[in-house]
Tab-separated table of C-alpha atoms in Angstrom:
chain	number	residue	atom	x	y	z
A	1	MET	CA	15.998	3.254	-6.851
A	2	TRP	CA	12.228	2.912	-7.019
A	3	GLN	CA	12.016	3.541	-10.762
A	4	ASN	CA	13.636	0.115	-11.194
A	5	ILE	CA	10.947	-1.618	-9.135
A	6	VAL	CA	7.653	0.145	-9.751
A	7	ARG	CA	6.164	2.457	-12.319
A	8	PHE	CA	4.224	5.256	-10.721
A	9	VAL	CA	0.819	5.822	-12.240
A	10	PRO	CA	-0.375	9.431	-12.411
A	11	TYR	CA	-3.972	9.692	-11.247
A	12	ARG	CA	-6.342	12.289	-12.675
A	13	ARG	CA	-9.814	11.927	-11.228
A	14	LYS	CA	-11.432	14.238	-13.806
A	15	ARG	CA	-9.619	12.664	-16.781
A	16	ALA	CA	-10.005	8.950	-16.222
A	17	MET	CA	-8.982	8.148	-19.812
A	18	HIS	CA	-5.392	8.864	-18.778
A	19	ILE	CA	-5.350	5.978	-16.314
A	20	PRO	CA	-3.392	3.143	-18.013
A	21	ASN	CA	-5.443	0.482	-19.751
A	22	PHE	CA	-4.116	-2.373	-17.616
A	23	ILE	CA	-6.163	-1.039	-14.693
A	24	PHE	CA	-9.345	-1.848	-16.605
A	25	SER	CA	-8.346	-4.741	-18.888
A	26	ASP	CA	-10.156	-8.024	-18.202
A	27	GLU	CA	-7.188	-10.139	-19.323
A	28	GLN	CA	-5.469	-10.045	-15.946
A	29	VAL	CA	-6.112	-13.472	-14.396
A	30	GLY	CA	-3.160	-14.266	-12.145
A	31	ASP	CA	-2.547	-10.648	-11.272
A	32	ALA	CA	-3.119	-9.260	-7.781
A	33	ALA	CA	-4.824	-6.078	-6.574
A	34	MET	CA	-3.875	-4.503	-3.235
A	35	VAL	CA	-5.252	-1.527	-1.289
A	36	ILE	CA	-3.517	0.762	1.214
A	37	ILE	CA	-5.769	3.101	3.209
A	38	PRO	CA	-3.904	5.894	5.017
A	39	ASP	CA	-5.497	7.626	7.985
A	40	VAL	CA	-4.256	10.007	10.667
A	41	ARG	CA	-5.163	8.618	14.095
A	42	LYS	CA	-3.988	8.878	17.700
A	43	ARG	CA	-0.871	6.875	16.857
A	44	GLY	CA	-0.052	9.133	13.927
A	45	LEU	CA	-0.183	8.004	10.321
A	46	CYS	CA	-1.769	4.556	10.174
A	47	ALA	CA	-2.927	2.060	7.564
A	48	LEU	CA	-5.444	-0.767	7.656
A	49	VAL	CA	-3.760	-4.202	7.767
A	50	VAL	CA	-4.949	-7.800	7.985
A	51	PRO	CA	-3.106	-10.524	9.953
A	52	LYS	CA	-2.654	-13.559	7.691
A	53	TYR	CA	-0.764	-16.816	7.792
A	54	ALA	CA	2.115	-16.451	5.338
A	55	HIS	CA	4.322	-19.564	5.232
A	56	ALA	CA	5.443	-22.140	7.754
A	57	HIS	CA	8.763	-20.402	8.347
A	58	GLU	CA	7.177	-16.934	8.570
A	59	GLY	CA	4.052	-17.578	10.612
A	60	VAL	CA	1.442	-14.816	10.879
A	61	LYS	CA	2.371	-11.525	9.221
A	62	LEU	CA	0.515	-8.281	8.552
A	63	PHE	CA	-0.732	-7.687	5.021
A	64	PHE	CA	-2.445	-4.805	3.303
A	65	PRO	CA	-5.903	-5.895	2.057
A	66	GLY	CA	-6.009	-7.499	-1.374
A	67	GLY	CA	-5.787	-10.691	-3.358
A	68	LYS	CA	-5.924	-12.377	-6.742
A	69	VAL	CA	-7.786	-11.011	-9.737
A	70	LYS	CA	-10.472	-13.481	-10.783
A	71	GLU	CA	-11.448	-14.353	-14.336
A	72	GLY	CA	-13.538	-11.584	-15.865
A	73	GLU	CA	-12.445	-9.016	-13.261
A	74	THR	CA	-10.310	-5.937	-13.599
A	75	PRO	CA	-7.679	-5.132	-10.958
A	76	TYR	CA	-9.834	-2.182	-9.916
A	77	TYR	CA	-12.913	-4.274	-9.176
A	78	ALA	CA	-10.820	-7.054	-7.666
A	79	ALA	CA	-9.419	-4.464	-5.247
A	80	GLU	CA	-12.952	-3.372	-4.311
A	81	ARG	CA	-14.069	-6.973	-3.755
A	82	GLU	CA	-11.015	-8.052	-1.754
A	83	LEU	CA	-11.151	-4.936	0.416
A	84	TYR	CA	-14.763	-5.633	1.347
A	85	ASP	CA	-14.219	-9.371	1.791
A	86	GLU	CA	-11.289	-8.915	4.157
A	87	THR	CA	-12.189	-5.742	6.065
A	88	ASN	CA	-15.874	-4.837	5.495
A	89	GLN	CA	-14.687	-1.536	4.015
A	90	HIS	CA	-16.008	0.391	1.024
A	91	CYS	CA	-13.941	3.259	-0.390
A	92	ARG	CA	-15.546	5.986	-2.455
A	93	VAL	CA	-12.324	6.349	-4.459
A	94	LEU	CA	-9.617	3.789	-5.215
A	95	GLU	CA	-6.662	5.665	-6.650
A	96	PRO	CA	-4.233	3.587	-8.751
A	97	LEU	CA	-0.707	4.321	-7.524
A	98	PHE	CA	1.872	1.916	-8.932
A	99	HIS	CA	2.447	-1.684	-9.886
A	100	GLN	CA	5.103	-4.312	-9.330
A	101	ARG	CA	6.026	-6.951	-11.868
A	102	LYS	CA	5.724	-10.415	-10.320
A	103	ARG	CA	7.338	-13.672	-11.306
A	104	GLY	CA	5.779	-15.111	-14.425
A	105	GLY	CA	5.022	-11.642	-15.807
A	106	HIS	CA	1.940	-10.968	-13.693
A	107	LEU	CA	1.316	-7.597	-12.087
A	108	LYS	CA	0.568	-6.627	-8.518
A	109	VAL	CA	-1.442	-3.407	-8.796
A	110	TRP	CA	-1.545	-1.098	-5.761
A	111	PHE	CA	-4.348	1.341	-4.975
A	112	MET	CA	-4.841	3.975	-2.278
A	113	GLY	CA	-8.296	4.092	-0.707
A	114	HIS	CA	-10.020	7.414	-0.033
A	115	GLU	CA	-13.213	8.291	1.836
A	116	CYS	CA	-13.780	4.840	3.325
A	117	SER	CA	-16.724	3.845	5.481
A	118	ASN	CA	-17.720	1.047	7.859
A	119	ASP	CA	-15.840	-0.369	10.815
A	120	PRO	CA	-12.909	-2.637	9.899
A	121	LEU	CA	-14.341	-6.085	10.571
A	122	PRO	CA	-13.531	-9.477	9.060
A	123	HIS	CA	-16.230	-10.122	6.463
A	124	SER	CA	-15.164	-13.395	4.861
A	125	PRO	CA	-14.523	-16.227	7.364
A	126	MET	CA	-14.086	-18.569	4.383
A	127	ASP	CA	-10.515	-17.289	3.922
A	128	LYS	CA	-8.598	-19.637	6.201
A	129	SER	CA	-5.382	-17.627	5.853
A	130	ILE	CA	-6.856	-14.687	7.819
A	131	LYS	CA	-5.853	-15.061	11.459
A	132	GLY	CA	-7.478	-12.105	13.160
A	133	LYS	CA	-9.458	-8.901	12.916
A	134	PRO	CA	-8.200	-6.169	10.578
A	135	LYS	CA	-6.670	-3.293	12.495
A	136	TRP	CA	-5.278	0.200	12.101
A	137	TYR	CA	-1.506	-0.044	12.475
A	138	SER	CA	1.073	2.712	12.758
A	139	LEU	CA	3.185	3.092	9.621
A	140	GLU	CA	6.031	4.213	11.858
A	141	ALA	CA	5.991	0.799	13.534
A	142	LEU	CA	5.863	-0.970	10.164
A	143	PHE	CA	8.654	1.038	8.536
A	144	THR	CA	11.904	-0.415	9.844
A	145	VAL	CA	15.406	-0.300	8.404
A	146	ASP	CA	15.559	-4.119	8.397
A	147	LYS	CA	12.393	-5.583	6.883
A	148	LYS	CA	12.890	-8.726	8.979
A	149	GLU	CA	12.151	-6.633	12.067
A	150	SER	CA	8.832	-5.415	10.703
A	151	ARG	CA	5.594	-7.319	11.348
A	152	LEU	CA	4.642	-6.491	7.760
A	153	HIS	CA	5.130	-9.237	5.178
A	154	PRO	CA	8.411	-8.655	3.251
A	155	ASP	CA	6.621	-8.241	-0.104
A	156	HIS	CA	4.371	-5.565	1.364
A	157	TRP	CA	7.273	-3.909	3.165
A	158	GLU	CA	8.816	-3.195	-0.240
A	159	ALA	CA	5.551	-1.601	-1.394
A	160	LEU	CA	5.379	0.454	1.822
A	161	LYS	CA	8.536	2.305	0.779
A	162	ALA	CA	6.952	3.237	-2.542
A	163	PHE	CA	3.763	4.247	-0.749
A	164	LEU	CA	5.636	6.605	1.595
A	165	ALA	CA	7.262	8.148	-1.477
A	166	VAL	CA	3.741	8.949	-2.685
A	167	LEU	CA	2.575	10.324	0.680
A	168	VAL	CA	5.426	12.842	0.933
A	169	THR	CA	3.985	14.484	-2.193
A	170	ARG	CA	0.499	14.876	-0.653
A	171	ASP	CA	-0.173	17.936	1.497
A	172	VAL	CA	-2.476	16.057	3.860
A	173	PHE	CA	0.110	13.393	4.721
A	174	ARG	CA	3.488	15.036	3.989
A	175	THR	CA	4.355	16.076	7.541
A	176	TYR	CA	3.431	12.675	8.988
A	177	ALA	CA	5.263	10.732	6.266
A	178	GLU	CA	8.424	12.825	6.611
A	179	GLY	CA	8.315	12.317	10.362
A	180	ILE	CA	8.422	8.551	9.794
A	181	LEU	CA	11.218	8.724	7.235
A	182	LEU	CA	13.346	11.174	9.231
A	183	LYS	CA	12.823	9.730	12.708
A	184	ASN	CA	16.499	8.717	13.000
A	185	GLU	CA	19.721	8.514	10.994
A	186	GLU	CA	19.053	4.939	9.836
A	187	THR	CA	15.607	5.640	8.388
A	188	THR	CA	16.845	8.884	6.809
A	189	GLU	CA	19.712	7.037	5.144
A	190	LEU	CA	17.287	4.385	3.879
A	191	ALA	CA	14.906	7.035	2.505
A	192	LEU	CA	17.791	8.713	0.650
A	193	ARG	CA	19.242	5.452	-0.642
A	194	GLU	CA	15.893	4.256	-1.985
A	195	GLY	CA	15.061	7.620	-3.520
A	196	ILE	CA	12.015	8.127	-1.288
A	197	LEU	CA	13.353	11.538	-0.233
A	198	THR	CA	15.789	13.846	-1.999
A	199	PRO	CA	18.760	15.429	-0.186
A	200	GLU	CA	17.114	18.813	-0.756
A	201	ARG	CA	13.939	17.674	0.974
A	202	VAL	CA	15.908	16.327	3.934
A	203	PHE	CA	17.785	19.622	4.225
A	204	VAL	CA	14.548	21.682	4.153
A	205	SER	CA	12.989	19.414	6.792
A	206	HIS	CA	15.909	19.986	9.142
A	207	VAL	CA	16.011	23.748	8.732
């Protein structure tokens, strides 16, 4: 279940003091900050991804924008910097969603971008791992029962499940997210097994 993998972070825009301190602490060197930007487009619910070279045995995979937190940075500002460096995007709001504990005790902090501007263009040619232009990609195509079949990097595929669990709670995205999770018996079973959807929610969706 997802509570064993990530801790969801409640976001209150008008009461920022309730956002956990680790989002703003400057003692986070070695951590990573990632951004997922959802958008409803012609292909349904999409997210901005960046093609990067992963490892020799994996080749080029799709990644959500993000990278390492530098000395003196917070995860929040690292997310802003990496998003702009990799995609030329600025988001008016970066909402902290959840984090994953990495090997060595470091955190990978995930944000959701809202009210973004600019065309998605590669902005930092110095990053040799980037192997193409950022693109809007259908979450339905990324969400597969077997993560090996997805073009998304396996680490980000795990986060995608947690992200869909967030989207089914948002009125703007609920219908699209449920459509992805309930598209067939295999994805429905996965959503139930991982705790992304409850049996009650599945029943209501089928009524």
